[in-house]
One Martini backbone bead per residue (centre of mass of N, CA, C, O) as a GRO file, in nm:
protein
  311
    1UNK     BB    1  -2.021  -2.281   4.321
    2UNK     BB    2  -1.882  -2.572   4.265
    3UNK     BB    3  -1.575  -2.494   4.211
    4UNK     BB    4  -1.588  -2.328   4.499
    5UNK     BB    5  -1.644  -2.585   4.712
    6UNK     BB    6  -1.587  -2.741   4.924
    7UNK     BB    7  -1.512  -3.079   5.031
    8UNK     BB    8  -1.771  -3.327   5.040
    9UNK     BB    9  -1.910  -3.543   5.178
   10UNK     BB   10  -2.195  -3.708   5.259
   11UNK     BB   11  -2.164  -3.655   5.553
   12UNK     BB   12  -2.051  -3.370   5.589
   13UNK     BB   13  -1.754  -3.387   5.537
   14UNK     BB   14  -1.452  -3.329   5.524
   15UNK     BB   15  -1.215  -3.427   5.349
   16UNK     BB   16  -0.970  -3.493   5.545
   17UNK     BB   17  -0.982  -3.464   5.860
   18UNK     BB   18  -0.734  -3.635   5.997
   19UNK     BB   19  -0.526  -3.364   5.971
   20UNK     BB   20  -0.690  -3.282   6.220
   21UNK     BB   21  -0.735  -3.079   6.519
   22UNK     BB   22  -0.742  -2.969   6.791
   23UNK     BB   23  -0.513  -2.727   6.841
   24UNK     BB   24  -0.362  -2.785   6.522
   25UNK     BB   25  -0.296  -3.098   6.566
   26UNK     BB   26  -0.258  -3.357   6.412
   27UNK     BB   27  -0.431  -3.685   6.354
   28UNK     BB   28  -0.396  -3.979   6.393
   29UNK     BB   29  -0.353  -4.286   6.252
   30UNK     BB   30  -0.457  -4.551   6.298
   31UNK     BB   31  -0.330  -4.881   6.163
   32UNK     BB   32  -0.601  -5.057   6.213
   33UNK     BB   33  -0.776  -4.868   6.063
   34UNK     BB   34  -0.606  -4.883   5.796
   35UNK     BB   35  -0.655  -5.180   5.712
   36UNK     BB   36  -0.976  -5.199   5.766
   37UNK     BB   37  -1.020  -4.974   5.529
   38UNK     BB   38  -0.797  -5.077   5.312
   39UNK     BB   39  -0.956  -5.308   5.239
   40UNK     BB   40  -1.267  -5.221   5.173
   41UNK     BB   41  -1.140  -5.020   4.953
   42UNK     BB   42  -1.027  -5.264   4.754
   43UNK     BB   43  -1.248  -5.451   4.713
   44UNK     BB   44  -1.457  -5.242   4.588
   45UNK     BB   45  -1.240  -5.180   4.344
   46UNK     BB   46  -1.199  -5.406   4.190
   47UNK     BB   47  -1.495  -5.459   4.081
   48UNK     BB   48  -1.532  -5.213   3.914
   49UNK     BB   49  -1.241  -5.230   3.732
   50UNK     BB   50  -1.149  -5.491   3.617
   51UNK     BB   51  -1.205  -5.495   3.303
   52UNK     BB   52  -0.979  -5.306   3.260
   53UNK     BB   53  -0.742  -5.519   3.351
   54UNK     BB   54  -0.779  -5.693   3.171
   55UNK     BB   55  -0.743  -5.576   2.878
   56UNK     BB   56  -0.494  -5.514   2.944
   57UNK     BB   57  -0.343  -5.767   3.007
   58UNK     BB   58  -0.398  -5.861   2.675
   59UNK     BB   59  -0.250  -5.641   2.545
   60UNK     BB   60   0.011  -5.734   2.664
   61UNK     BB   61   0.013  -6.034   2.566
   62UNK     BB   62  -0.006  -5.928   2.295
   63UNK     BB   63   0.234  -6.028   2.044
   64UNK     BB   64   0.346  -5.905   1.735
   65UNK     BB   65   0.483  -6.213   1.684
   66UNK     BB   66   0.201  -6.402   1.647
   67UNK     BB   67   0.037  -6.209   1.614
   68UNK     BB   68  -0.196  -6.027   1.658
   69UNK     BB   69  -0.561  -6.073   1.814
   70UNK     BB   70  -0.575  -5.769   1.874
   71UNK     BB   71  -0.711  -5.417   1.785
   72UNK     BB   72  -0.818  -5.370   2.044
   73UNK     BB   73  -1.035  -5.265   2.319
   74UNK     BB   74  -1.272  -5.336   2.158
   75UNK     BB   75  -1.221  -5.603   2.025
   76UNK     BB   76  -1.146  -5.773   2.284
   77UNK     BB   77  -1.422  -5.729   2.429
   78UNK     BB   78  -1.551  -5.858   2.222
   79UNK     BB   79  -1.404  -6.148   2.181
   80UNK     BB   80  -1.467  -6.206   2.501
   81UNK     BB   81  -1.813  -6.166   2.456
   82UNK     BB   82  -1.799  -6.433   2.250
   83UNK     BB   83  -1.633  -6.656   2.397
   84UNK     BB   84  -1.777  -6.614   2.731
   85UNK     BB   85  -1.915  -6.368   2.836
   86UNK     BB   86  -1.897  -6.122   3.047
   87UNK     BB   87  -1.734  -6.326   3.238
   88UNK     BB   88  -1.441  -6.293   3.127
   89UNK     BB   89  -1.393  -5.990   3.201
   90UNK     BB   90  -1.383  -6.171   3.506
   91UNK     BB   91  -1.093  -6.315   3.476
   92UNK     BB   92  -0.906  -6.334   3.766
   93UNK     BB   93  -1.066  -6.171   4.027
   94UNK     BB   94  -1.030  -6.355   4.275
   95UNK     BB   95  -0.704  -6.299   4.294
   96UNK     BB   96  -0.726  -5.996   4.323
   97UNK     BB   97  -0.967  -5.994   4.554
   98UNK     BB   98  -0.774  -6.169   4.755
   99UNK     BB   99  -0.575  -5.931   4.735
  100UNK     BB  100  -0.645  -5.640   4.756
  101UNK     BB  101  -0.743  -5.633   5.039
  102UNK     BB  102  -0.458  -5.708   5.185
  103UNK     BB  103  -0.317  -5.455   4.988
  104UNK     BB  104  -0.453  -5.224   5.122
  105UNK     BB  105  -0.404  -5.276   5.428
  106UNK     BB  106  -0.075  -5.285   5.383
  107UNK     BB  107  -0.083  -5.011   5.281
  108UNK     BB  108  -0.254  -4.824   5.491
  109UNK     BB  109  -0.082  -4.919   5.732
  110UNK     BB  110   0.230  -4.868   5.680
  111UNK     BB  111   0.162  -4.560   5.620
  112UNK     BB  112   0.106  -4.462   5.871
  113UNK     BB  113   0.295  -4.600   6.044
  114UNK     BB  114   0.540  -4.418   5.891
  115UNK     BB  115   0.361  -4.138   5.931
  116UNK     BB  116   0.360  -4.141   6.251
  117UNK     BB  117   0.714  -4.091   6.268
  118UNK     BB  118   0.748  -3.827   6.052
  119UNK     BB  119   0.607  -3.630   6.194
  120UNK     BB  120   0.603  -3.349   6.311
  121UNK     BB  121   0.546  -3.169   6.630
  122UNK     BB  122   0.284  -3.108   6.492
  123UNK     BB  123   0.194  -3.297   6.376
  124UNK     BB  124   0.282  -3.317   6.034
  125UNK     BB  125   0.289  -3.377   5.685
  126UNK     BB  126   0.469  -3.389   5.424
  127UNK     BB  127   0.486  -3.466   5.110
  128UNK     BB  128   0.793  -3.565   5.098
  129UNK     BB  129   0.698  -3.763   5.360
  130UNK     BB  130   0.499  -3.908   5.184
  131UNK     BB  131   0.640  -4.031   4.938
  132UNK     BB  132   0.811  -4.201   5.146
  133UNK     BB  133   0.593  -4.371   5.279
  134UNK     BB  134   0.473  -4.467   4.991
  135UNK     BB  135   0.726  -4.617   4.903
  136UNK     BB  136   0.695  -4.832   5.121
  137UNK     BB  137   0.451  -4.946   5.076
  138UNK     BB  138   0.499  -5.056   4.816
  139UNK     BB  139   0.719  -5.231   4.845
  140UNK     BB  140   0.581  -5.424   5.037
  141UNK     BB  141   0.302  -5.495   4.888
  142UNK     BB  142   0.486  -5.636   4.647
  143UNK     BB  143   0.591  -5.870   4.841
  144UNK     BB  144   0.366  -5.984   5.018
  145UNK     BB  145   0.137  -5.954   4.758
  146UNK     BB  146   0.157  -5.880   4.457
  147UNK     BB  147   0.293  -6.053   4.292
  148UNK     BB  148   0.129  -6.321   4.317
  149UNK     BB  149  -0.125  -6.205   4.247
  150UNK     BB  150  -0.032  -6.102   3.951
  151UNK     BB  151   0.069  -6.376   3.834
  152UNK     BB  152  -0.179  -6.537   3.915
  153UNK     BB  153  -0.389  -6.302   3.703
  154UNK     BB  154  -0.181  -6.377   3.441
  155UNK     BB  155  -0.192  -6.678   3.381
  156UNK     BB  156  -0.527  -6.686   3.387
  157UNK     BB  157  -0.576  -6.514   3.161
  158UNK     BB  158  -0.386  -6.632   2.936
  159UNK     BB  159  -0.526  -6.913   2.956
  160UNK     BB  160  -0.798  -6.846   2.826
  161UNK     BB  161  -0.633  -6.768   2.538
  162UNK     BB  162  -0.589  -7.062   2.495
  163UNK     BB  163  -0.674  -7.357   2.329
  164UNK     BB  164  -0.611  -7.515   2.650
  165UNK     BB  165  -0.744  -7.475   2.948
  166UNK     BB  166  -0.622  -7.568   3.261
  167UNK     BB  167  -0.784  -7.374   3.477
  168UNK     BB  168  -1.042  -7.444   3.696
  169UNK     BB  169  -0.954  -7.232   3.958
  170UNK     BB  170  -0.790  -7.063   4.134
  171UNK     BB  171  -0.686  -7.317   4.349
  172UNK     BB  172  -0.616  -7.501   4.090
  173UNK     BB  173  -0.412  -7.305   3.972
  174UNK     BB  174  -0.212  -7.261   4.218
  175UNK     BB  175  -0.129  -7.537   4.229
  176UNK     BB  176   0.000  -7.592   3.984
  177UNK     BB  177   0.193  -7.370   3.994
  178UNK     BB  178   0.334  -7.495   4.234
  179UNK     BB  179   0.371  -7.806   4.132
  180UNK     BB  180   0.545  -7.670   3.851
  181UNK     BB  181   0.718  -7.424   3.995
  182UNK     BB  182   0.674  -7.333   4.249
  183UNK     BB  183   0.696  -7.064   4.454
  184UNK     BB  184   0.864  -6.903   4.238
  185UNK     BB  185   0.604  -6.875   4.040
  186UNK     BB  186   0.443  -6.632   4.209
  187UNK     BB  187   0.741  -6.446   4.189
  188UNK     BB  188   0.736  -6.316   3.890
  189UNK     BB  189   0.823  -5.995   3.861
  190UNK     BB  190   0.946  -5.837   4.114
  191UNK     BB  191   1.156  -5.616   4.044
  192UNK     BB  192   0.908  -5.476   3.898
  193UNK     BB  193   0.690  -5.460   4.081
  194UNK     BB  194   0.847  -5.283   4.293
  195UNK     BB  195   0.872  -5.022   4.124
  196UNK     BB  196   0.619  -5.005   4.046
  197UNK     BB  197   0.467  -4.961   4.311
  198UNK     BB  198   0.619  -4.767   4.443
  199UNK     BB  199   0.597  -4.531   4.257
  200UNK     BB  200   0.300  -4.543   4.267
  201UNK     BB  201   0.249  -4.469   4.564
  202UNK     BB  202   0.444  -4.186   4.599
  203UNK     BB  203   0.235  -4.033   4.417
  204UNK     BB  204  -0.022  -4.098   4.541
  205UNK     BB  205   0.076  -4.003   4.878
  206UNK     BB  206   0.171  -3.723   4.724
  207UNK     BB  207  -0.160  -3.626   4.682
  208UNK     BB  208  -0.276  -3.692   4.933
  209UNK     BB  209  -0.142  -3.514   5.171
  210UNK     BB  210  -0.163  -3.261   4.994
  211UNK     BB  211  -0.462  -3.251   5.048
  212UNK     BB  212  -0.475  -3.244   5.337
  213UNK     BB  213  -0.335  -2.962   5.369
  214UNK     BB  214  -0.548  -2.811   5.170
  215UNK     BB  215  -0.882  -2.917   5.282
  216UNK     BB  216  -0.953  -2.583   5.309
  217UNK     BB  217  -0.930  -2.487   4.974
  218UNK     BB  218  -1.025  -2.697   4.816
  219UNK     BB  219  -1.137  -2.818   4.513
  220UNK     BB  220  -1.314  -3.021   4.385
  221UNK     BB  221  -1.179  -2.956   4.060
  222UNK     BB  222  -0.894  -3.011   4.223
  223UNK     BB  223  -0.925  -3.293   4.292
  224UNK     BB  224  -0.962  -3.416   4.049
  225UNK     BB  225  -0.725  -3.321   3.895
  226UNK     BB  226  -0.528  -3.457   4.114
  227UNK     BB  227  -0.619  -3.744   4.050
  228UNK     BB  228  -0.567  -3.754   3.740
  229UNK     BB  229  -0.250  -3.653   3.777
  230UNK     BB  230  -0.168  -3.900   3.969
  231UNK     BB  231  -0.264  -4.136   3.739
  232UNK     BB  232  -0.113  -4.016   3.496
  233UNK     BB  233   0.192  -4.015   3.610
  234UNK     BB  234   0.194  -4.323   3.688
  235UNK     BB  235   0.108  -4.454   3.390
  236UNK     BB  236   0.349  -4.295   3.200
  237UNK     BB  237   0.588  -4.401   3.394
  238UNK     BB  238   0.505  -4.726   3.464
  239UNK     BB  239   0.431  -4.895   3.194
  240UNK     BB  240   0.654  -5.061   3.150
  241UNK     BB  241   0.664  -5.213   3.351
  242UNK     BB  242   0.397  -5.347   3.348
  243UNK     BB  243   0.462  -5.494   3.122
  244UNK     BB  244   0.739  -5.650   3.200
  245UNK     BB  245   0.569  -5.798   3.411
  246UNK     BB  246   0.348  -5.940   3.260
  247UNK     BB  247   0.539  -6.129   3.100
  248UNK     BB  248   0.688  -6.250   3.296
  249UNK     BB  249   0.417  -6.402   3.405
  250UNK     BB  250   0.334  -6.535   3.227
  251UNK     BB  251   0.313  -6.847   3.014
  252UNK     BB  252   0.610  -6.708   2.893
  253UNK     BB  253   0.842  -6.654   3.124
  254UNK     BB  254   1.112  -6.854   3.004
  255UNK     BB  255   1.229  -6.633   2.763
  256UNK     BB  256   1.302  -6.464   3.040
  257UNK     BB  257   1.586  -6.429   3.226
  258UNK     BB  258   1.515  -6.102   3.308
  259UNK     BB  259   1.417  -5.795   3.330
  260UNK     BB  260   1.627  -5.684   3.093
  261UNK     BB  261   1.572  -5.938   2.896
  262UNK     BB  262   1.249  -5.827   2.862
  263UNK     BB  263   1.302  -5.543   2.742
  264UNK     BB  264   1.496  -5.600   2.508
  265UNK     BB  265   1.346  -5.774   2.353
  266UNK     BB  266   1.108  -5.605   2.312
  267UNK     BB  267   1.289  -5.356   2.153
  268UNK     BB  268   1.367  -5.574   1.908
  269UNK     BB  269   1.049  -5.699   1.830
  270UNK     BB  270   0.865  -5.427   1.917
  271UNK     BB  271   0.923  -5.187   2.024
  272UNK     BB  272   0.895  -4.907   2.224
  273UNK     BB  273   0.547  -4.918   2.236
  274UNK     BB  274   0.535  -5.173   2.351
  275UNK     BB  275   0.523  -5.016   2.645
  276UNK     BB  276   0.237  -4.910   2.581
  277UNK     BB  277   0.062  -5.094   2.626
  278UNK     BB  278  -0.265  -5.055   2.786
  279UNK     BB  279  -0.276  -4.761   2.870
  280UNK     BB  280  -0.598  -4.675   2.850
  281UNK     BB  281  -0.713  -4.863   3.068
  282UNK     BB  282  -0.519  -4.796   3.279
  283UNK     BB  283  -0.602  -4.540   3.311
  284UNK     BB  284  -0.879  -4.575   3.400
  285UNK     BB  285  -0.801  -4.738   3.637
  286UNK     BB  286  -0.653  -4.560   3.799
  287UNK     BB  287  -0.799  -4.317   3.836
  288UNK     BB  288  -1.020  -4.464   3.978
  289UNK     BB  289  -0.859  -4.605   4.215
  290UNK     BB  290  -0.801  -4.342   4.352
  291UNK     BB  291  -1.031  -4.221   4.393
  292UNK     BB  292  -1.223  -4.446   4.550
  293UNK     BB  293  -1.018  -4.512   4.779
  294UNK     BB  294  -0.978  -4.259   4.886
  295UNK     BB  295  -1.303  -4.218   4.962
  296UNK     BB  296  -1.351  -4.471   5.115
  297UNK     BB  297  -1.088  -4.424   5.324
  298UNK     BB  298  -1.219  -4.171   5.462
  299UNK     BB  299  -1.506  -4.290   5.550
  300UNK     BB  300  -1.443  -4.541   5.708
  301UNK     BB  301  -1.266  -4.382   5.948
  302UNK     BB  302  -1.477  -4.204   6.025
  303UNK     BB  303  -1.617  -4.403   6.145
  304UNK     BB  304  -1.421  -4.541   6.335
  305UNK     BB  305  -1.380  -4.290   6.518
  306UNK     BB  306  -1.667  -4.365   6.651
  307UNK     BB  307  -1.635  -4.636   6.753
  308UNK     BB  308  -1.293  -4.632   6.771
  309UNK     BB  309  -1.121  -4.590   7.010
  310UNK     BB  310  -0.762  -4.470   7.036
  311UNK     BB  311  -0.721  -4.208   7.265
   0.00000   0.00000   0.00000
């Protein structure tokens, strides 16, 4: 029955093979390996994923104290393809598209290169020293990368939504950002971003580690199920943080002092819910995201250890 197959890749191998090797030993990724898949992958996965991170980013940036302009995700979507056509949904893909593969890469590099350090004297990675390597992967990501590409992903939506855009093109849009506000214009809601991506990868690549160790018993059904409630948990657990960085982000991010007071705002003005807008999108995207990347970067892999001898 299906439900009770092992996991098999396209190409007949089961996921999550680097796991193992001859002799009982787990066998290491390369982190040079780990760079150009986890690029690849994340390259891919934000061009299919992008429309669901717009509509999130729009519905958290409609303040109710404005009134809010969209009633819903489907409202968003309606009105941003009447008043730009479909390719409006895809309005700041450039900024993530040359973000997340760099992000991508300095994830699955980092964490392998930590967790090539962690694995005890068999090669094995326990969950709990993955959690601690994802946690790290993450953080550094997010001062790297994710930060500015944040940033400018988000100014750039904002720009869309007001009634006289400014920015005519990725390239035109940084440049305005950096020469008036200089290189910090960048990198606001850092402190917030950094929660965010930790707390995101902690959680991600501690049900990674755990897939590899179990991926002679795991079944499909198991599979999924653990890819949903990692995407479930990531989402329910840091959606507060995502929204409060998306607004510092935004083209109004001078109404607020710091992280807290953008919290604070937040909770006088428009309540605790205000915490979790843009929910439902987000969990769509990040679900699809763990998937894809996860599969994409093991099949990578895959291949890079045929043609690429490290060893």
């Amino acid at each position: 029955m299906e439900g009770n197959r092992k996991l098999i890749s396209p190409f007949r191998r089961p996921l999550c093979l680097a796991a193992a090797a001859p002799g009982g030993k787990a066998k290491l990724t390369h982190p040079g390996k780990a760079i150009l898949a986890g690029g690849i992958a994340g390259g891919i996965e934000i061009c299919i994923t992008f429309p669901t991170e717009y509509v999130k980013t729009q519905l958290q940036l409609d303040e109710k104290a404005n009134p809010p302009k969209y009633r819903g995700i489907g409202d968003c979507v309606k009105q941003t393809v009447q008043g730009h056509g479909v390719r409006g949904l895809y309005r700041g893909l450039s900024s993530l598209l040359y973000g997340s593969i760099p992000k991508s890469a300095v994830r699955f590099g980092v964490f392998e290169y930590l967790s090539n350090h962690a694995r005890d004297e068999a090669g094995k990675l326990n969950s709990t020293r993955g959690l601690l390597c994802g946690l790290g992967a993450g953080v550094m990501e997010a001062v790297v990368i994710v930060c500015p590409m944040e940033t400018v992903k988000v100014k750039f939506i904002h720009d869309q939504s007001s009634a006289n855009p400014k920015y005519r093109g990725f390239y035109h849009g940084v440049r305005e950002i950096i020469r008036t506000q200089g290189i910090r214009g960048t990198y606001q809601g850092l402190t917030a971003t950094v929660l965010k991506q930790g707390s995101n990868q902690a959680i991600r690549f501690y049900v990674m580690t755990s897939l590899r160790n179990w991926y002679k018993v795991v079944t499909c059904k198991k599979v999924l199920s653990l890819i949903t409630i990692a995407g479930a948990a990531s989402v329910f657990g840091n959606t507060p943080l995502d929204v409060i960085k998306t607004r510092m982000q935004g083209l109004e991010a001078h109404k607020y002092k710091s992280t807290l007071d953008c919290a604070l705002k937040i909770t006088r003005h428009e309540g605790v819910r205000a915490f979790y807008k843009g929910t439902v999108p987000r969990l769509g995207r990040v679900c699809l995201d763990v998937a894809i990347v996860f599969i994409i970067y093991e099949e990578v892999v895959q291949v890079l250890n045929t043609v690429w001898k490290t060893e």
